[in-house]
Coordinates of C-alpha atoms and ligand atoms in Angstrom, one line a residue:
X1 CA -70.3 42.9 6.6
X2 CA -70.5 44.4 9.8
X3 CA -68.3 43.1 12.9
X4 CA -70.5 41.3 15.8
X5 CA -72.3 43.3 18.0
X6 CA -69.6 44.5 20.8
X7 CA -69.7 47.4 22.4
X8 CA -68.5 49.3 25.4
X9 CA -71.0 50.9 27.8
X10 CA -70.2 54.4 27.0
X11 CA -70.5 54.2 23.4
X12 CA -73.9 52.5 23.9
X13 CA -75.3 54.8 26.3
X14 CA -74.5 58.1 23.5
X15 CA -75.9 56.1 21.2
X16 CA -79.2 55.6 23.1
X17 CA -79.2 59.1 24.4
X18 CA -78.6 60.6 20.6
X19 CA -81.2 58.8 19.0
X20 CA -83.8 59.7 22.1
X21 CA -83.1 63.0 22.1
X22 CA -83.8 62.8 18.1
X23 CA -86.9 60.8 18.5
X24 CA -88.4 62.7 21.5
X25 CA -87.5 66.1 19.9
X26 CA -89.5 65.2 16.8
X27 CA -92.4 63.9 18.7
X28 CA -92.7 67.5 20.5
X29 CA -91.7 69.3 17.2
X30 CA -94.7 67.1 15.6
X31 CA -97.1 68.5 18.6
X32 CA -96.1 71.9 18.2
X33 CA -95.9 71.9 14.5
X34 CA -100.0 72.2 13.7
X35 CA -100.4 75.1 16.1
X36 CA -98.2 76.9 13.6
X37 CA -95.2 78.0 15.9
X38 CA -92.3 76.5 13.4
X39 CA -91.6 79.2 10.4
X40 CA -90.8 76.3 8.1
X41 CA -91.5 72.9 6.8
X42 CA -89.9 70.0 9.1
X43 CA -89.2 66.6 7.4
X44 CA -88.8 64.4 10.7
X45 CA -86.8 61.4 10.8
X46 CA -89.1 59.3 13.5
X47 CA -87.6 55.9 12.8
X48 CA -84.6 56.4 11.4
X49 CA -82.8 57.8 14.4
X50 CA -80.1 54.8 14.3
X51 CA -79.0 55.9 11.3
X52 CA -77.7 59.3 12.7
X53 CA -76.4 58.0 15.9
X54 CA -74.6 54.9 14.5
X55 CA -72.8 57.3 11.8
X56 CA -71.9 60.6 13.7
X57 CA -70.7 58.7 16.6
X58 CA -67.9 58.2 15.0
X59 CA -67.1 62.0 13.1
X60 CA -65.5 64.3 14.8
X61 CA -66.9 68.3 14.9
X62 CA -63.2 68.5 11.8
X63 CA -65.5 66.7 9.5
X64 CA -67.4 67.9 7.2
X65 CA -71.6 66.5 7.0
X66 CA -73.5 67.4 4.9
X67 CA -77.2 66.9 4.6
X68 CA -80.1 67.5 2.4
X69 CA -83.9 68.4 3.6
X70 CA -84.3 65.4 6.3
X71 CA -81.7 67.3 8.8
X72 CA -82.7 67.1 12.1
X73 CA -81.3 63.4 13.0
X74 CA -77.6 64.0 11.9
X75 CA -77.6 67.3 12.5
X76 CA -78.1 66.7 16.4
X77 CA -76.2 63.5 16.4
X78 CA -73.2 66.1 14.7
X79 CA -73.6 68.1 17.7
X80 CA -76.0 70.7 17.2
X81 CA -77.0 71.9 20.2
X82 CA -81.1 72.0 21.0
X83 CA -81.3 75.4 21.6
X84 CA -80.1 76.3 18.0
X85 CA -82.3 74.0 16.1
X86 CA -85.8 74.4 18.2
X87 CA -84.9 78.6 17.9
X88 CA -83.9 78.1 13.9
X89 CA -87.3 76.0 13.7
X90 CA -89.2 79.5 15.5
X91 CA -87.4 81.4 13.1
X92 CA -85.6 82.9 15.7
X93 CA -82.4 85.1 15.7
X94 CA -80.8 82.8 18.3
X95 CA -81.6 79.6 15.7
X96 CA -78.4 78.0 14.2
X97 CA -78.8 80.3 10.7
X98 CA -80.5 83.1 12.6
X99 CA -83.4 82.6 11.9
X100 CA -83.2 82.5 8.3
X101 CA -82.6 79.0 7.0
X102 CA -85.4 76.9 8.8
X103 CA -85.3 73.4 9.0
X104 CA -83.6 72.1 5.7
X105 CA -80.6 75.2 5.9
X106 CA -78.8 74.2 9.2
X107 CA -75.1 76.0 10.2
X108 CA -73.0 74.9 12.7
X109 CA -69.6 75.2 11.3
X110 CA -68.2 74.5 15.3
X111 CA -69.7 71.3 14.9
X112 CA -68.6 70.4 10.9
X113 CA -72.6 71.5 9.7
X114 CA -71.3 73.6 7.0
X115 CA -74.6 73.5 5.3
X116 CA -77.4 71.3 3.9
X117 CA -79.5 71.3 0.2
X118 CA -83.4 71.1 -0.5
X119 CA -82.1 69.8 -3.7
X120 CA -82.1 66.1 -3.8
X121 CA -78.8 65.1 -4.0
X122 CA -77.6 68.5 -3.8
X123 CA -75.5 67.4 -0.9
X124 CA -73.5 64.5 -2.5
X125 CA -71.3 66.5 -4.6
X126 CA -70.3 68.6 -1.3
X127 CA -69.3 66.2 0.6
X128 CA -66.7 65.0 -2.1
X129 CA -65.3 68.5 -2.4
X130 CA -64.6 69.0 1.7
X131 CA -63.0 65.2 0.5
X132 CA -61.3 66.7 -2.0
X133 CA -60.0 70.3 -0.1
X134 CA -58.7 67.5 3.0
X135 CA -56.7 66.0 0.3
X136 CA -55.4 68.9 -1.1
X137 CA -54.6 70.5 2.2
X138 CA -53.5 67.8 3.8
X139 CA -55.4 67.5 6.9
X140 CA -57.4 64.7 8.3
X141 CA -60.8 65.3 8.3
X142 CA -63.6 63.5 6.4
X143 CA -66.4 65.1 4.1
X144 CA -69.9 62.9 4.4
X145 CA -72.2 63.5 1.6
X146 CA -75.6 62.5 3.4
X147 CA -78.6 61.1 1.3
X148 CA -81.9 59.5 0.5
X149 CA -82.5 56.3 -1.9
X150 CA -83.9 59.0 -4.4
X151 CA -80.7 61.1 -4.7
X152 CA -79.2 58.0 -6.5
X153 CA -80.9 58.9 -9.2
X154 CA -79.8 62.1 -9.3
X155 CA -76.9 62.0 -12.4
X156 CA -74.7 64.8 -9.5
X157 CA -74.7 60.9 -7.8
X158 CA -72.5 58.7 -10.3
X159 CA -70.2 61.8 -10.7
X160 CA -69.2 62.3 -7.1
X161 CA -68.8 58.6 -7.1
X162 CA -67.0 58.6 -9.5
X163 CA -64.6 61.4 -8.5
X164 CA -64.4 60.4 -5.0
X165 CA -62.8 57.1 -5.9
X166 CA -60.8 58.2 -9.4
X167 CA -58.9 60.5 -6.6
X168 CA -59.0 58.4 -3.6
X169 CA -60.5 61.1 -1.6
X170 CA -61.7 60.9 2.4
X171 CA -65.1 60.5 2.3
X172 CA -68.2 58.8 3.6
X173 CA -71.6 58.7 1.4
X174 CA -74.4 57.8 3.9
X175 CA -77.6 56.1 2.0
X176 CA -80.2 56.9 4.7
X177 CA -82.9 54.5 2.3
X178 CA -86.2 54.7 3.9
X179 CA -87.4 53.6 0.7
X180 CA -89.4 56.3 -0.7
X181 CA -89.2 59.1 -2.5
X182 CA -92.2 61.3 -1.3
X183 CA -94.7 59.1 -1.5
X184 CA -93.0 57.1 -4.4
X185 CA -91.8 53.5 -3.6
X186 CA -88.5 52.8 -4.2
X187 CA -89.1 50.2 -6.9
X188 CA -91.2 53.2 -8.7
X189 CA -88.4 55.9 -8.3
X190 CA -85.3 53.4 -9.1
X191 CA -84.5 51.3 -11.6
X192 CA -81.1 50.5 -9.8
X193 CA -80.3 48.2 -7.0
X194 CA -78.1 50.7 -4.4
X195 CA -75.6 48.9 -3.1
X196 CA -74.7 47.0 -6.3
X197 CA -74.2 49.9 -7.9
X198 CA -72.0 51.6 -5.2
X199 CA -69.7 48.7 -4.9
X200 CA -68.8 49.1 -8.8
X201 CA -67.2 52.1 -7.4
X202 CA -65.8 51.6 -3.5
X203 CA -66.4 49.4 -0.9
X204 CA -70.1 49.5 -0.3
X205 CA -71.8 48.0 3.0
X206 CA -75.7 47.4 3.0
X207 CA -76.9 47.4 6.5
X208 CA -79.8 47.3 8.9
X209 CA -80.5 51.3 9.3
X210 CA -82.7 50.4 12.6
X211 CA -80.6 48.6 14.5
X212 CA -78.2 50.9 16.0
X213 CA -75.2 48.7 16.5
X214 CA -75.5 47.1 13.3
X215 CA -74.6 51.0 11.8
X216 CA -72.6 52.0 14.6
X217 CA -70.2 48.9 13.8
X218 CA -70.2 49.0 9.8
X219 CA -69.8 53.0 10.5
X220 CA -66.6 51.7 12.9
X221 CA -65.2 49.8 9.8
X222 CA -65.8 52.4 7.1
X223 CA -64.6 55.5 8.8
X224 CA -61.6 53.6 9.8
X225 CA -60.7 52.7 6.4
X226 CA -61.0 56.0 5.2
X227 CA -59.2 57.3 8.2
X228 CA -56.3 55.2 7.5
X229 CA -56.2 56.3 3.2
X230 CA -58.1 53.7 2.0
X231 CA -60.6 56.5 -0.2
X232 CA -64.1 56.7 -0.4
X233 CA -66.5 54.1 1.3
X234 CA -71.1 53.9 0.9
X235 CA -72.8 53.4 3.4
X236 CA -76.2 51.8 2.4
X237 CA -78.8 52.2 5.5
X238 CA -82.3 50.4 5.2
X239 CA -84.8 51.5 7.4
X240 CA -88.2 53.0 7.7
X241 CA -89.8 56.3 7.6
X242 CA -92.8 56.6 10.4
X243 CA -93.4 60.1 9.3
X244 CA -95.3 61.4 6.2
X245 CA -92.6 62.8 4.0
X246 CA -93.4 66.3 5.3
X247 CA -95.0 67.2 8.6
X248 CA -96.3 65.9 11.6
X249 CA -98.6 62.8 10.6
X250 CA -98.5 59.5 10.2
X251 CA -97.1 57.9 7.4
X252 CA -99.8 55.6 6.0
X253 CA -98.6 53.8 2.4
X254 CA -98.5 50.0 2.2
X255 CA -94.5 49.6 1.1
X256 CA -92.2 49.6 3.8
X257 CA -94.9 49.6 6.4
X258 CA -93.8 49.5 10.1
X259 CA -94.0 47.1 12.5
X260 CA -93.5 49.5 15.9
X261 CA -92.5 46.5 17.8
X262 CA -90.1 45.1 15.4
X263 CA -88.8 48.5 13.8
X264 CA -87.8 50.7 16.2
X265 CA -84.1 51.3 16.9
X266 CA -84.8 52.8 20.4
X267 CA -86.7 49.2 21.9
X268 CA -84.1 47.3 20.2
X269 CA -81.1 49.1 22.0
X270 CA -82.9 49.4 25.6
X271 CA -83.4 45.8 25.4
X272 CA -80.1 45.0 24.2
X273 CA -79.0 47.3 28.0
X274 CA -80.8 45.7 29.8
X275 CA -80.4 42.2 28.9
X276 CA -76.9 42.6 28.5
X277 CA -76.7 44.2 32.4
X278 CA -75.5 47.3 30.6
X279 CA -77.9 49.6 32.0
X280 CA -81.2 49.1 34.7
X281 CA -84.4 49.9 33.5
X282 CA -85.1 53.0 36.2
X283 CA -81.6 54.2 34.6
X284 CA -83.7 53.9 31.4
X285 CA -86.7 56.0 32.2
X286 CA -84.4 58.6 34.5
X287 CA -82.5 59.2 30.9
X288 CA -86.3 59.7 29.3
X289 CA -86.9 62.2 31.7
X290 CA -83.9 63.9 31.4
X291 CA -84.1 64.3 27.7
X292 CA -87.5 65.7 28.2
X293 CA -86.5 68.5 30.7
X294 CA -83.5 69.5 27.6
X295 CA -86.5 70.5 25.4
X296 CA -88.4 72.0 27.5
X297 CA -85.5 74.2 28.2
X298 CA -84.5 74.5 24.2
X299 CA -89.0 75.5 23.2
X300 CA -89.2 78.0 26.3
X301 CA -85.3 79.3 24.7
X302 CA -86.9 79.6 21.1
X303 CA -90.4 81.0 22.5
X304 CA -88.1 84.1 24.3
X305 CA -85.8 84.9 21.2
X306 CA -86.6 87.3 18.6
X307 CA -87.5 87.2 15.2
X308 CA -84.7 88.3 12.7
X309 CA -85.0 91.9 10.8
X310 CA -87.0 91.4 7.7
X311 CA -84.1 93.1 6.1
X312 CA -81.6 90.7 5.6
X313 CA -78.3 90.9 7.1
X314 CA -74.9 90.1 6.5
X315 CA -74.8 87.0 9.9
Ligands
TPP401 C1 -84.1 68.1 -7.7 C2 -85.3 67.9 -6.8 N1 -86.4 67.2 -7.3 C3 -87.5 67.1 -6.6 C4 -87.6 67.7 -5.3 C5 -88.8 67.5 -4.5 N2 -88.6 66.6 -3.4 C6 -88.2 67.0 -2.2 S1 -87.8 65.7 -1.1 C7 -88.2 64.6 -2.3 C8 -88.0 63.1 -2.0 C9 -86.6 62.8 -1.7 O1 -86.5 61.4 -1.3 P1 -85.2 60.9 -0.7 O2 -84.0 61.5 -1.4 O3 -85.2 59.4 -0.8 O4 -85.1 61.4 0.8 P2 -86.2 61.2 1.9 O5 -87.3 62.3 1.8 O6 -86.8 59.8 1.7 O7 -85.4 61.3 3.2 C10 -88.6 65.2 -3.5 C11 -88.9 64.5 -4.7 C12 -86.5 68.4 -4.9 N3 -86.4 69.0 -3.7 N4 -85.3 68.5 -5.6

């Protein structure tokens, strides 16, 4: 279970600022996206920001995420800078994989991106083999296989499991369960219960994916334990997808529906500042504003760049 809720100003304050420069990046990405500016599909992650912050607050750019097609979130919370995802999402030379990848093929190897799969669970079995080249190596960094609740399915899912814990390797799988798969309710996708079957293999933790410090401290305990040779830990994160499962509307289905008042991680943390004397509301709204002006900067940087040769070359 995770610790009580302490945390230092600092660590609180990145957390906030990660997961608004997530949310308001994907509410501009979702304005722009129907005047048909992006050269890709986006799969936004409106809702789930805590789940990236809470995380990748505590990786360092030596480990090794990596994601599937819902990028965005961890990706930025990893460190990817604005410029490079809003001029990847253009199809820009000056994007993170020059232009070529789009929004589910993010590179950032400065910042431990080394890549991400449209193939459901095609990032799980990655993650376990940066695990397994720290161990083999000898050097201390992590590999985070990153996931949805519908890459359990996936049999690549028991193997890395497996694996990761038969040779006590240093990773972190991240369950980011919005529960859906498309527009497939968990309890139609799943026959499984998640966190019952991770903890047959490793120290599992089911947690409150929208609330921010909930993650950030079962993250805290998890990491650590890895850290420190304990082998592979699950991280089981239940929260909500605002977002159809693709593009910029609205999700509508009745499962999992959202209660904007209740759900989102970003009024739970300001509140949590504010009440706590952490932060003043004006310092709130200045940090808003600040965001804003960062992707402004990072559209008018993609709008400028060029498009990549349609001959493709070696980057
Ligand atoms: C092997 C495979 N099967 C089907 C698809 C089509 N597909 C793309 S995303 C998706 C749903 C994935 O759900 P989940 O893993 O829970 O992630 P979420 O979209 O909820 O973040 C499906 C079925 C695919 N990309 N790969």
């Amino acid at each position: 279970m995770p610790r009580n809720k302490t945390i230092q100003r600092d660590a609180a304050m990145w957390l906030l600022r990660t997961m608004r420069t997530i949310r308001q990046t994907s509410e501009r990405i979702a304005a722009l996206y129907p005047t048909n500016v992006m050269e890709t599909p986006v799969h936004l992650c409106i809702g789930q920001e805590a789940v990236a912050a809470g995380v990748c607050r505590h990786l360092t750019d030596a480990d090794k995420l990596f994601l599937g097609h819902r990028t965005h979130g961890p990706a930025l919370a990893k460190g990817l800078p604005l410029r490079s995802l809003m001029a990847e999402l253009y199809g820009r030379t000056t994007g993170c994989s020059h232009g070529y990848g789009g929004s589910m093929h993010l590179l950032d190897l400065a910042h431990g991106l080394p890549g991400s799969s449209a193939i459901v669970g095609g990032s799980i079995a990655l993650g376990v083999g940066a695990g397994l080249a720290a161990k083999m190596t000898a050097q201390n960094f992590l590999g985070v296989s990153w996931f949805g609740d519908a890459a359990t399915n996936a049999g690549v899912f028991y193997e890395s499991l497996n694996f990761a814990t038969l040779q006590k390797l240093p990773v972190l799988f991240v369950c980011e369960d919005n529960g859906y798969s498309n527009v497939m309710p968990r309890a139609a996708h799943s026959a499984h219960d998640i966190q019952s079957l991770a903890a047959q293999f490793m120290p599992a933790c089911t947690v409150d994916g929208t609330d921010v410090l909930a993650v950030y401290a079962a993250a805290q305990d998890a990491v650590d334990a890895i850290r420190t040779g304990g082998g592979p830990q699950f991280l089981h994160c239940r929260t909500k997808r605002w977002m159809k499962h693709q593009g910029h509307e609205r999700c509508d289905l009745p499962e999992n529906a959202v209660d904007v008042a209740r759900d989102c991680p970003i009024h739970k943390l300001e509140a949590f500042l504010r009440d706590s004397g952490l932060a003043s509301a004006a310092e709130l709204v200045a940090l808003a504003r600040q965001i804003e002006g960062s992707i402004d900067d990072a559209i008018r940087f993609a709008e400028s760049s060029p498009f990549p040769s349609p001959h493709l070359v070696e980057v």
